[in-house]
PDB file of C-alpha atoms in Angstrom:
ATOM      1  CA  MET Z1232      -0.107   0.087   0.051  1.00  0.00           C
ATOM      2  CA  PRO Z1233       0.978   3.684  -0.799  1.00  0.00           C
ATOM      3  CA  ASP Z1234       2.484   5.853   2.141  1.00  0.00           C
ATOM      4  CA  TRP Z1235       0.447   7.992   3.951  1.00  0.00           C
ATOM      5  CA  THR Z1236       1.095  11.734   4.122  1.00  0.00           C
ATOM      6  CA  PRO Z1237      -0.855  14.596   5.431  1.00  0.00           C
ATOM      7  CA  THR Z1238      -3.010  14.994   2.241  1.00  0.00           C
ATOM      8  CA  ASN Z1239      -4.887  12.085   3.093  1.00  0.00           C
ATOM      9  CA  LEU Z1240      -6.668  13.781   6.207  1.00  0.00           C
ATOM     10  CA  GLY Z1241      -8.297  15.890   3.345  1.00  0.00           C
ATOM     11  CA  LYS Z1242      -7.936  19.766   2.938  1.00  0.00           C
ATOM     12  CA  SER Z1243     -10.917  20.687   5.427  1.00  0.00           C
ATOM     13  CA  THR Z1244      -8.821  18.797   8.218  1.00  0.00           C
ATOM     14  CA  CYS Z1245      -5.164  19.633   6.982  1.00  0.00           C
ATOM     15  CA  VAL Z1246      -5.600  23.526   6.083  1.00  0.00           C
ATOM     16  CA  ALA Z1247      -2.355  23.934   5.393  1.00  0.00           C
ATOM     17  CA  TRP Z1248       0.876  21.419   5.106  1.00  0.00           C
ATOM     18  CA  PHE Z1249       4.132  23.825   4.114  1.00  0.00           C
ATOM     19  CA  THR Z1250       6.716  20.947   3.512  1.00  0.00           C
ATOM     20  CA  ALA Z1251      10.299  21.833   1.898  1.00  0.00           C
ATOM     21  CA  ASP Z1252      10.251  19.035  -0.674  1.00  0.00           C
ATOM     22  CA  SER Z1253       7.867  21.019  -2.380  1.00  0.00           C
ATOM     23  CA  LEU Z1254      10.621  23.772  -2.718  1.00  0.00           C
ATOM     24  CA  SER Z1255      13.194  21.620  -4.912  1.00  0.00           C
ATOM     25  CA  SER Z1256      12.729  24.130  -7.694  1.00  0.00           C
ATOM     26  CA  LEU Z1257      15.472  26.454  -5.428  1.00  0.00           C
ATOM     27  CA  SER Z1258      19.137  26.165  -5.368  1.00  0.00           C
ATOM     28  CA  ASP Z1259      21.190  25.463  -1.976  1.00  0.00           C
ATOM     29  CA  GLY Z1260      20.934  29.052  -0.443  1.00  0.00           C
ATOM     30  CA  ASP Z1261      18.360  30.425  -2.538  1.00  0.00           C
ATOM     31  CA  SER Z1262      15.920  32.861  -0.530  1.00  0.00           C
ATOM     32  CA  VAL Z1263      12.374  31.815   0.278  1.00  0.00           C
ATOM     33  CA  ALA Z1264      10.398  34.364  -1.057  1.00  0.00           C
ATOM     34  CA  THR Z1265       6.952  32.110  -1.032  1.00  0.00           C
ATOM     35  CA  TRP Z1266       6.627  28.281   0.414  1.00  0.00           C
ATOM     36  CA  THR Z1267       2.836  27.090  -1.248  1.00  0.00           C
ATOM     37  CA  SER Z1268       0.957  24.486   1.113  1.00  0.00           C
ATOM     38  CA  THR Z1269       0.633  20.958  -0.477  1.00  0.00           C
ATOM     39  CA  GLU Z1270      -2.547  19.814   0.845  1.00  0.00           C
ATOM     40  CA  GLY Z1271      -4.626  20.949  -1.973  1.00  0.00           C
ATOM     41  CA  ASN Z1272      -5.912  24.305  -0.508  1.00  0.00           C
ATOM     42  CA  SER Z1273      -2.674  26.089  -2.197  1.00  0.00           C
ATOM     43  CA  ILE Z1274      -2.197  28.561   0.815  1.00  0.00           C
ATOM     44  CA  SER Z1275       1.254  30.621   0.214  1.00  0.00           C
ATOM     45  CA  ALA Z1276       3.117  31.836   3.191  1.00  0.00           C
ATOM     46  CA  THR Z1277       5.107  34.824   1.822  1.00  0.00           C
ATOM     47  CA  GLN Z1278       7.877  37.393   2.646  1.00  0.00           C
ATOM     48  CA  ALA Z1279       8.572  40.228   0.281  1.00  0.00           C
ATOM     49  CA  ALA Z1280      11.127  42.053   2.216  1.00  0.00           C
ATOM     50  CA  ALA Z1281      14.694  40.980   1.042  1.00  0.00           C
ATOM     51  CA  SER Z1282      16.060  41.133   4.677  1.00  0.00           C
ATOM     52  CA  ALA Z1283      13.305  39.036   6.304  1.00  0.00           C
ATOM     53  CA  LYS Z1284      13.355  36.300   3.795  1.00  0.00           C
ATOM     54  CA  PRO Z1285      14.523  32.681   5.303  1.00  0.00           C
ATOM     55  CA  THR Z1286      16.982  30.342   2.970  1.00  0.00           C
ATOM     56  CA  TYR Z1287      16.828  27.020   1.215  1.00  0.00           C
ATOM     57  CA  VAL Z1288      18.934  24.132   2.679  1.00  0.00           C
ATOM     58  CA  ALA Z1289      19.200  20.939   0.132  1.00  0.00           C
ATOM     59  CA  SER Z1290      20.302  18.557   2.723  1.00  0.00           C
ATOM     60  CA  SER Z1291      19.490  19.809   6.172  1.00  0.00           C
ATOM     61  CA  THR Z1292      20.319  18.473   9.618  1.00  0.00           C
ATOM     62  CA  ILE Z1293      16.929  17.014   9.643  1.00  0.00           C
ATOM     63  CA  SER Z1294      17.636  13.894   8.738  1.00  0.00           C
ATOM     64  CA  SER Z1295      19.722  15.257   5.579  1.00  0.00           C
ATOM     65  CA  LYS Z1296      15.996  16.446   4.146  1.00  0.00           C
ATOM     66  CA  PRO Z1297      15.009  19.641   2.643  1.00  0.00           C
ATOM     67  CA  ALA Z1298      14.312  22.110   5.142  1.00  0.00           C
ATOM     68  CA  VAL Z1299      13.666  26.309   5.368  1.00  0.00           C
ATOM     69  CA  GLN Z1300      16.533  28.176   7.465  1.00  0.00           C
ATOM     70  CA  PHE Z1301      15.342  31.107   9.788  1.00  0.00           C
ATOM     71  CA  ASP Z1302      18.330  33.527  11.392  1.00  0.00           C
ATOM     72  CA  GLY Z1303      15.898  35.287  13.434  1.00  0.00           C
ATOM     73  CA  ALA Z1304      19.149  36.690  15.841  1.00  0.00           C
ATOM     74  CA  ALA Z1305      20.121  39.144  13.008  1.00  0.00           C
ATOM     75  CA  ARG Z1306      17.152  39.215  10.127  1.00  0.00           C
ATOM     76  CA  PHE Z1307      13.951  38.237  12.205  1.00  0.00           C
ATOM     77  CA  ASP Z1308      13.383  35.931   9.297  1.00  0.00           C
ATOM     78  CA  GLN Z1309       9.231  35.103   8.419  1.00  0.00           C
ATOM     79  CA  LEU Z1310       6.791  34.008   6.132  1.00  0.00           C
ATOM     80  CA  ASN Z1311       3.189  34.615   6.366  1.00  0.00           C
ATOM     81  CA  PHE Z1312      -0.019  33.601   5.430  1.00  0.00           C
ATOM     82  CA  THR Z1313      -3.821  33.687   5.998  1.00  0.00           C
ATOM     83  CA  ALA Z1314      -5.939  30.596   6.294  1.00  0.00           C
ATOM     84  CA  SER Z1315      -9.562  31.109   7.232  1.00  0.00           C
ATOM     85  CA  ALA Z1316     -10.196  27.602   8.320  1.00  0.00           C
ATOM     86  CA  LEU Z1317      -7.723  28.249  11.295  1.00  0.00           C
ATOM     87  CA  ASN Z1318     -10.773  30.274  12.669  1.00  0.00           C
ATOM     88  CA  VAL Z1319     -12.391  27.657  15.140  1.00  0.00           C
ATOM     89  CA  GLY Z1320     -13.614  29.757  17.770  1.00  0.00           C
ATOM     90  CA  THR Z1321     -14.099  28.634  21.103  1.00  0.00           C
ATOM     91  CA  SER Z1322     -15.361  25.231  20.604  1.00  0.00           C
ATOM     92  CA  GLY Z1323     -13.055  24.131  17.488  1.00  0.00           C
ATOM     93  CA  ALA Z1324      -9.740  22.415  17.594  1.00  0.00           C
ATOM     94  CA  CYS Z1325      -6.788  23.681  16.308  1.00  0.00           C
ATOM     95  CA  VAL Z1326      -3.406  22.247  16.378  1.00  0.00           C
ATOM     96  CA  CYS Z1327       0.085  22.417  14.157  1.00  0.00           C
ATOM     97  CA  CYS Z1328       2.944  19.792  13.966  1.00  0.00           C
ATOM     98  CA  PHE Z1329       5.934  21.186  13.573  1.00  0.00           C
ATOM     99  CA  ILE Z1330       8.891  18.908  12.180  1.00  0.00           C
ATOM    100  CA  GLY Z1331      12.758  20.529  12.685  1.00  0.00           C
ATOM    101  CA  ASN Z1332      15.062  22.168  14.789  1.00  0.00           C
ATOM    102  CA  ALA Z1333      15.262  25.183  17.065  1.00  0.00           C
ATOM    103  CA  ASN Z1334      18.286  26.074  19.505  1.00  0.00           C
ATOM    104  CA  ASP Z1335      18.582  29.934  20.547  1.00  0.00           C
ATOM    105  CA  GLY Z1336      21.820  30.186  20.844  1.00  0.00           C
ATOM    106  CA  SER Z1337      22.339  33.935  21.033  1.00  0.00           C
ATOM    107  CA  ALA Z1338      21.166  36.518  23.321  1.00  0.00           C
ATOM    108  CA  LEU Z1339      17.500  36.331  22.928  1.00  0.00           C
ATOM    109  CA  ASN Z1340      15.866  34.879  25.409  1.00  0.00           C
ATOM    110  CA  PHE Z1341      13.128  33.298  23.189  1.00  0.00           C
ATOM    111  CA  GLY Z1342      12.283  32.477  20.012  1.00  0.00           C
ATOM    112  CA  THR Z1343       9.230  31.579  17.807  1.00  0.00           C
ATOM    113  CA  LEU Z1344       8.612  29.344  15.697  1.00  0.00           C
ATOM    114  CA  THR Z1345       4.596  30.253  15.021  1.00  0.00           C
ATOM    115  CA  ARG Z1346       2.209  32.189  16.036  1.00  0.00           C
ATOM    116  CA  GLY Z1347      -0.831  34.340  15.061  1.00  0.00           C
ATOM    117  CA  GLN Z1348      -1.066  38.051  14.422  1.00  0.00           C
ATOM    118  CA  ASN Z1349      -2.860  38.493  17.396  1.00  0.00           C
ATOM    119  CA  GLY Z1350      -1.712  36.407  20.001  1.00  0.00           C
ATOM    120  CA  SER Z1351      -4.766  36.228  22.491  1.00  0.00           C
ATOM    121  CA  LYS Z1352      -6.642  34.583  19.429  1.00  0.00           C
ATOM    122  CA  SER Z1353      -3.839  32.087  18.232  1.00  0.00           C
ATOM    123  CA  ILE Z1354      -1.815  29.198  19.134  1.00  0.00           C
ATOM    124  CA  GLN Z1355       2.074  29.772  19.391  1.00  0.00           C
ATOM    125  CA  LEU Z1356       5.388  27.659  20.069  1.00  0.00           C
ATOM    126  CA  LEU Z1357       7.934  29.542  21.766  1.00  0.00           C
ATOM    127  CA  TYR Z1358      11.124  28.053  22.782  1.00  0.00           C
ATOM    128  CA  GLN Z1359      13.729  29.314  25.666  1.00  0.00           C
ATOM    129  CA  ASN Z1360      17.470  30.479  25.008  1.00  0.00           C
ATOM    130  CA  GLY Z1361      19.416  26.886  24.631  1.00  0.00           C
ATOM    131  CA  ASP Z1362      16.513  24.916  24.457  1.00  0.00           C
ATOM    132  CA  ALA Z1363      15.975  25.124  27.895  1.00  0.00           C
ATOM    133  CA  GLY Z1364      12.343  24.352  27.494  1.00  0.00           C
ATOM    134  CA  ILE Z1365       9.399  25.057  24.972  1.00  0.00           C
ATOM    135  CA  GLN Z1366       6.456  27.206  25.744  1.00  0.00           C
ATOM    136  CA  ILE Z1367       3.111  26.109  23.922  1.00  0.00           C
ATOM    137  CA  SER Z1368       0.058  28.815  24.423  1.00  0.00           C
ATOM    138  CA  VAL Z1369      -3.262  29.114  23.268  1.00  0.00           C
ATOM    139  CA  GLY Z1370      -4.285  32.499  23.518  1.00  0.00           C
ATOM    140  CA  SER Z1371      -3.496  33.472  27.603  1.00  0.00           C
ATOM    141  CA  VAL Z1372      -3.236  29.771  28.375  1.00  0.00           C
ATOM    142  CA  SER Z1373       0.209  28.791  28.350  1.00  0.00           C
ATOM    143  CA  ASP Z1374       2.856  25.948  29.882  1.00  0.00           C
ATOM    144  CA  VAL Z1375       6.234  25.781  29.336  1.00  0.00           C
ATOM    145  CA  ILE Z1376       7.876  21.788  29.504  1.00  0.00           C
ATOM    146  CA  SER Z1377      11.695  21.915  30.426  1.00  0.00           C
ATOM    147  CA  ASN Z1378      14.122  20.283  28.356  1.00  0.00           C
ATOM    148  CA  SER Z1379      14.699  17.632  31.219  1.00  0.00           C
ATOM    149  CA  ASP Z1380      11.505  16.004  30.387  1.00  0.00           C
ATOM    150  CA  PHE Z1381      12.640  15.801  26.475  1.00  0.00           C
ATOM    151  CA  PRO Z1382      13.433  12.375  25.637  1.00  0.00           C
ATOM    152  CA  SER Z1383      17.431  11.421  25.626  1.00  0.00           C
ATOM    153  CA  GLY Z1384      18.902  12.593  22.034  1.00  0.00           C
ATOM    154  CA  THR Z1385      16.272  15.118  21.463  1.00  0.00           C
ATOM    155  CA  THR Z1386      17.449  17.892  23.065  1.00  0.00           C
ATOM    156  CA  GLY Z1387      19.802  21.359  21.965  1.00  0.00           C
ATOM    157  CA  THR Z1388      19.933  21.621  18.427  1.00  0.00           C
ATOM    158  CA  ALA Z1389      18.450  17.704  17.437  1.00  0.00           C
ATOM    159  CA  TYR Z1390      15.497  17.681  15.232  1.00  0.00           C
ATOM    160  CA  ARG Z1391      12.056  16.968  16.851  1.00  0.00           C
ATOM    161  CA  SER Z1392       8.482  16.622  16.106  1.00  0.00           C
ATOM    162  CA  LEU Z1393       5.733  18.717  17.987  1.00  0.00           C
ATOM    163  CA  VAL Z1394       2.158  18.644  17.674  1.00  0.00           C
ATOM    164  CA  PHE Z1395       0.855  21.402  20.012  1.00  0.00           C
ATOM    165  CA  GLY Z1396      -1.921  23.472  20.322  1.00  0.00           C
ATOM    166  CA  ARG Z1397      -5.752  22.995  21.552  1.00  0.00           C
ATOM    167  CA  HIS Z1398      -7.687  19.717  21.261  1.00  0.00           C
ATOM    168  CA  SER Z1399     -10.522  18.380  23.288  1.00  0.00           C
ATOM    169  CA  GLY Z1400     -10.766  22.182  25.233  1.00  0.00           C
ATOM    170  CA  LYS Z1401      -7.196  21.523  26.239  1.00  0.00           C
ATOM    171  CA  LEU Z1402      -3.666  22.419  25.807  1.00  0.00           C
ATOM    172  CA  MET Z1403      -1.897  19.768  23.791  1.00  0.00           C
ATOM    173  CA  MET Z1404       1.759  19.288  23.201  1.00  0.00           C
ATOM    174  CA  ARG Z1405       2.699  16.221  22.026  1.00  0.00           C
ATOM    175  CA  TYR Z1406       6.636  15.722  21.741  1.00  0.00           C
ATOM    176  CA  ILE Z1407       7.773  12.899  19.141  1.00  0.00           C
ATOM    177  CA  GLY Z1408       4.097  11.275  19.936  1.00  0.00           C
ATOM    178  CA  ASP Z1409       4.434  11.410  24.004  1.00  0.00           C
ATOM    179  CA  GLU Z1410       1.737  14.055  25.637  1.00  0.00           C
ATOM    180  CA  LEU Z1411       4.337  16.456  27.959  1.00  0.00           C
ATOM    181  CA  SER Z1412       1.883  18.985  28.567  1.00  0.00           C
ATOM    182  CA  ASP Z1413      -0.286  20.103  31.651  1.00  0.00           C
ATOM    183  CA  GLU Z1414      -3.183  19.978  29.529  1.00  0.00           C
ATOM    184  CA  ALA Z1415      -4.647  23.145  31.129  1.00  0.00           C
ATOM    185  CA  ASP Z1416      -7.810  24.134  30.181  1.00  0.00           C
ATOM    186  CA  ALA Z1417      -8.133  26.336  27.059  1.00  0.00           C
ATOM    187  CA  SER Z1418     -11.630  26.198  26.120  1.00  0.00           C
ATOM    188  CA  SER Z1419     -12.890  29.735  26.917  1.00  0.00           C
ATOM    189  CA  ILE Z1420     -10.247  31.088  24.386  1.00  0.00           C
ATOM    190  CA  ASP Z1421     -11.753  32.381  20.907  1.00  0.00           C
ATOM    191  CA  LEU Z1422      -9.336  31.396  18.392  1.00  0.00           C
ATOM    192  CA  ASP Z1423     -10.438  33.561  15.628  1.00  0.00           C
ATOM    193  CA  GLN Z1424      -6.975  34.059  13.806  1.00  0.00           C
ATOM    194  CA  THR Z1425      -6.468  33.217  10.375  1.00  0.00           C
ATOM    195  CA  GLN Z1426      -3.340  35.505   9.690  1.00  0.00           C
ATOM    196  CA  TYR Z1427      -0.163  32.945  11.000  1.00  0.00           C
ATOM    197  CA  ALA Z1428       3.585  33.575  10.722  1.00  0.00           C
ATOM    198  CA  ILE Z1429       6.169  30.791  10.309  1.00  0.00           C
ATOM    199  CA  GLY Z1430       9.226  31.904  12.078  1.00  0.00           C
ATOM    200  CA  SER Z1431      10.113  35.240  13.579  1.00  0.00           C
ATOM    201  CA  ALA Z1432       6.480  35.977  14.258  1.00  0.00           C
ATOM    202  CA  PHE Z1433       4.839  39.527  15.038  1.00  0.00           C
ATOM    203  CA  PHE Z1434       6.929  40.203  17.621  1.00  0.00           C
ATOM    204  CA  SER Z1435      10.572  40.664  18.831  1.00  0.00           C
ATOM    205  CA  GLY Z1436      11.114  36.601  19.164  1.00  0.00           C
ATOM    206  CA  GLY Z1437      13.526  35.333  16.538  1.00  0.00           C
ATOM    207  CA  CYS Z1438      13.649  31.980  15.168  1.00  0.00           C
ATOM    208  CA  GLU Z1439      16.902  30.195  14.790  1.00  0.00           C
ATOM    209  CA  GLY Z1440      16.946  26.923  13.200  1.00  0.00           C
ATOM    210  CA  GLU Z1441      15.575  24.534  10.345  1.00  0.00           C
ATOM    211  CA  ILE Z1442      12.119  23.988   9.536  1.00  0.00           C
ATOM    212  CA  ALA Z1443      11.369  20.997   7.285  1.00  0.00           C
ATOM    213  CA  GLU Z1444       7.672  21.031   7.861  1.00  0.00           C
ATOM    214  CA  MET Z1445       4.526  22.874   9.176  1.00  0.00           C
ATOM    215  CA  VAL Z1446       1.074  20.542   9.081  1.00  0.00           C
ATOM    216  CA  TYR Z1447      -1.578  23.122  10.064  1.00  0.00           C
ATOM    217  CA  MET Z1448      -4.777  21.146  11.088  1.00  0.00           C
ATOM    218  CA  ALA Z1449      -8.292  22.298  12.102  1.00  0.00           C
ATOM    219  CA  ASN Z1450     -10.421  19.593  14.074  1.00  0.00           C
ATOM    220  CA  PRO Z1451      -8.543  16.687  13.760  1.00  0.00           C
ATOM    221  CA  THR Z1452      -9.255  13.321  15.855  1.00  0.00           C
ATOM    222  CA  LEU Z1453      -6.832  12.015  17.951  1.00  0.00           C
ATOM    223  CA  SER Z1454      -6.456   9.075  15.613  1.00  0.00           C
ATOM    224  CA  GLN Z1455      -5.730  11.769  12.994  1.00  0.00           C
ATOM    225  CA  ILE Z1456      -3.003  13.091  14.898  1.00  0.00           C
ATOM    226  CA  GLN Z1457      -1.426  10.018  15.766  1.00  0.00           C
ATOM    227  CA  LYS Z1458      -1.034   9.243  11.726  1.00  0.00           C
ATOM    228  CA  VAL Z1459       0.513  12.657  11.549  1.00  0.00           C
ATOM    229  CA  GLU Z1460       2.876  11.589  14.442  1.00  0.00           C
ATOM    230  CA  GLY Z1461       3.689   8.252  12.435  1.00  0.00           C
ATOM    231  CA  TYR Z1462       4.286   9.656   9.248  1.00  0.00           C
ATOM    232  CA  ALA Z1463       6.932  12.107  10.741  1.00  0.00           C
ATOM    233  CA  ALA Z1464       8.659   9.571  12.948  1.00  0.00           C
ATOM    234  CA  HIS Z1465       9.220   7.458   9.671  1.00  0.00           C
ATOM    235  CA  LYS Z1466      10.164  10.135   7.594  1.00  0.00           C
ATOM    236  CA  TYR Z1467      12.610  11.636   9.637  1.00  0.00           C
ATOM    237  CA  SER Z1468      13.749   8.344  11.461  1.00  0.00           C
ATOM    238  CA  LEU Z1469      12.386   9.449  15.017  1.00  0.00           C
ATOM    239  CA  THR Z1470      10.622   6.236  15.500  1.00  0.00           C
ATOM    240  CA  GLY Z1471      12.877   5.211  18.446  1.00  0.00           C
ATOM    241  CA  SER Z1472      11.936   8.445  20.415  1.00  0.00           C
ATOM    242  CA  LEU Z1473       8.051   7.372  19.989  1.00  0.00           C
ATOM    243  CA  PRO Z1474       6.342   6.177  23.220  1.00  0.00           C
ATOM    244  CA  SER Z1475       6.032   1.963  22.836  1.00  0.00           C
ATOM    245  CA  ASP Z1476       2.303   1.866  22.989  1.00  0.00           C
ATOM    246  CA  HIS Z1477       2.167   4.588  19.609  1.00  0.00           C
ATOM    247  CA  PRO Z1478       0.182   2.727  17.004  1.00  0.00           C
ATOM    248  CA  TYR Z1479       2.786   3.780  14.321  1.00  0.00           C
ATOM    249  CA  LYS Z1480       6.218   2.689  16.593  1.00  0.00           C
ATOM    250  CA  SER Z1481       6.834  -0.555  14.125  1.00  0.00           C
ATOM    251  CA  ALA Z1482       5.342   0.881  10.423  1.00  0.00           C
ATOM    252  CA  ALA Z1483       3.935   4.099   9.058  1.00  0.00           C
ATOM    253  CA  PRO Z1484       0.847   4.901   8.416  1.00  0.00           C
ATOM    254  CA  LYS Z1485      -0.668   3.473   5.122  1.00  0.00           C
ATOM    255  CA  PHE Z1486      -3.522   3.707   2.426  1.00  0.00           C
ATOM    256  CA  ARG Z1487      -5.367   1.615   0.423  1.00  0.00           C
ATOM    257  CA  VAL Z1488      -7.557   2.740  -2.577  1.00  0.00           C
ATOM    258  CA  GLN Z1489     -11.073   0.957  -3.726  1.00  0.00           C
ATOM    259  CA  TYR Z1490     -13.313   1.752  -6.355  1.00  0.00           C
ATOM    260  CA  GLY Z1491     -16.863   1.519  -6.496  1.00  0.00           C
ATOM    261  CA  MET Z1492     -19.621   3.200  -4.558  1.00  0.00           C
ATOM    262  CA  SER Z1493     -19.797   2.358  -0.764  1.00  0.00           C
ATOM    263  CA  SER Z1494     -20.724   4.126   2.321  1.00  0.00           C
ATOM    264  CA  GLY Z1495     -17.554   2.838   3.292  1.00  0.00           C
ATOM    265  CA  LEU Z1496     -14.992   4.681   1.057  1.00  0.00           C
ATOM    266  CA  ILE Z1497     -14.038   8.327   1.437  1.00  0.00           C
ATOM    267  CA  ASP Z1498     -12.501  10.861  -0.975  1.00  0.00           C
ATOM    268  CA  GLY Z1499     -13.627   8.703  -3.989  1.00  0.00           C
ATOM    269  CA  GLY Z1500     -12.489   5.295  -2.967  1.00  0.00           C
ATOM    270  CA  LEU Z1501      -9.645   6.125  -0.516  1.00  0.00           C
ATOM    271  CA  ILE Z1502      -9.633   4.044   2.622  1.00  0.00           C
ATOM    272  CA  GLN Z1503      -7.035   4.840   5.219  1.00  0.00           C
ATOM    273  CA  ALA Z1504      -5.184   1.941   7.204  1.00  0.00           C
TER     274      ALA Z1504
END
């Protein structure tokens, strides 16, 4: 069966999937002015200012795969996009899967990987200087997870996958498939923000590091989130850090296609496994 990718979530759930694989027309070291999502919604994250454009890396420190490199200490690089489906109000779930590394070794106290233009109405992922910890926020509700809780071999400049945001009304921060947040109640936060940045986002918290993929999701089930985690772990050689009971510890998610008319088929004949 073919390999599963976030596209198989459907473009109403997978609102925007930015993967550096899609930038193969660029040469190593080129500036990135536009990063277009590949789930089917064709959302473009853009930067017009030459001084704020990140850089394409053909073979990154993220399992030697392509990535977009941000130099927040010097330039506050960022790419900005708008996605109306990320407005989930107070009742919906909004999460993002980040795949990459981020280690602020400069004098900055913190860095940011993504947040909405209005921080009080968006999900956010920030990291502390020297990778001392990672902060997730849903509006005013936040939690800082110390690096002492990170699995061995995934701290410092090491890359990782994180799923963060609000799910079932609570904070979520799944670190390579393992929930590490305090799961605080965030059900009162109105997540109506539709303008988001990747990288140094909307304030003086510069992103330093490489991002291979960002997967923004609206109202996914836990099973769908686990599929994204399994996809990331097997693609980027992170399976050793997945929890032993993760459903995709041993094998990546797959899908099979059947044709015909049946109530059991979705997306024109697609069955996911």
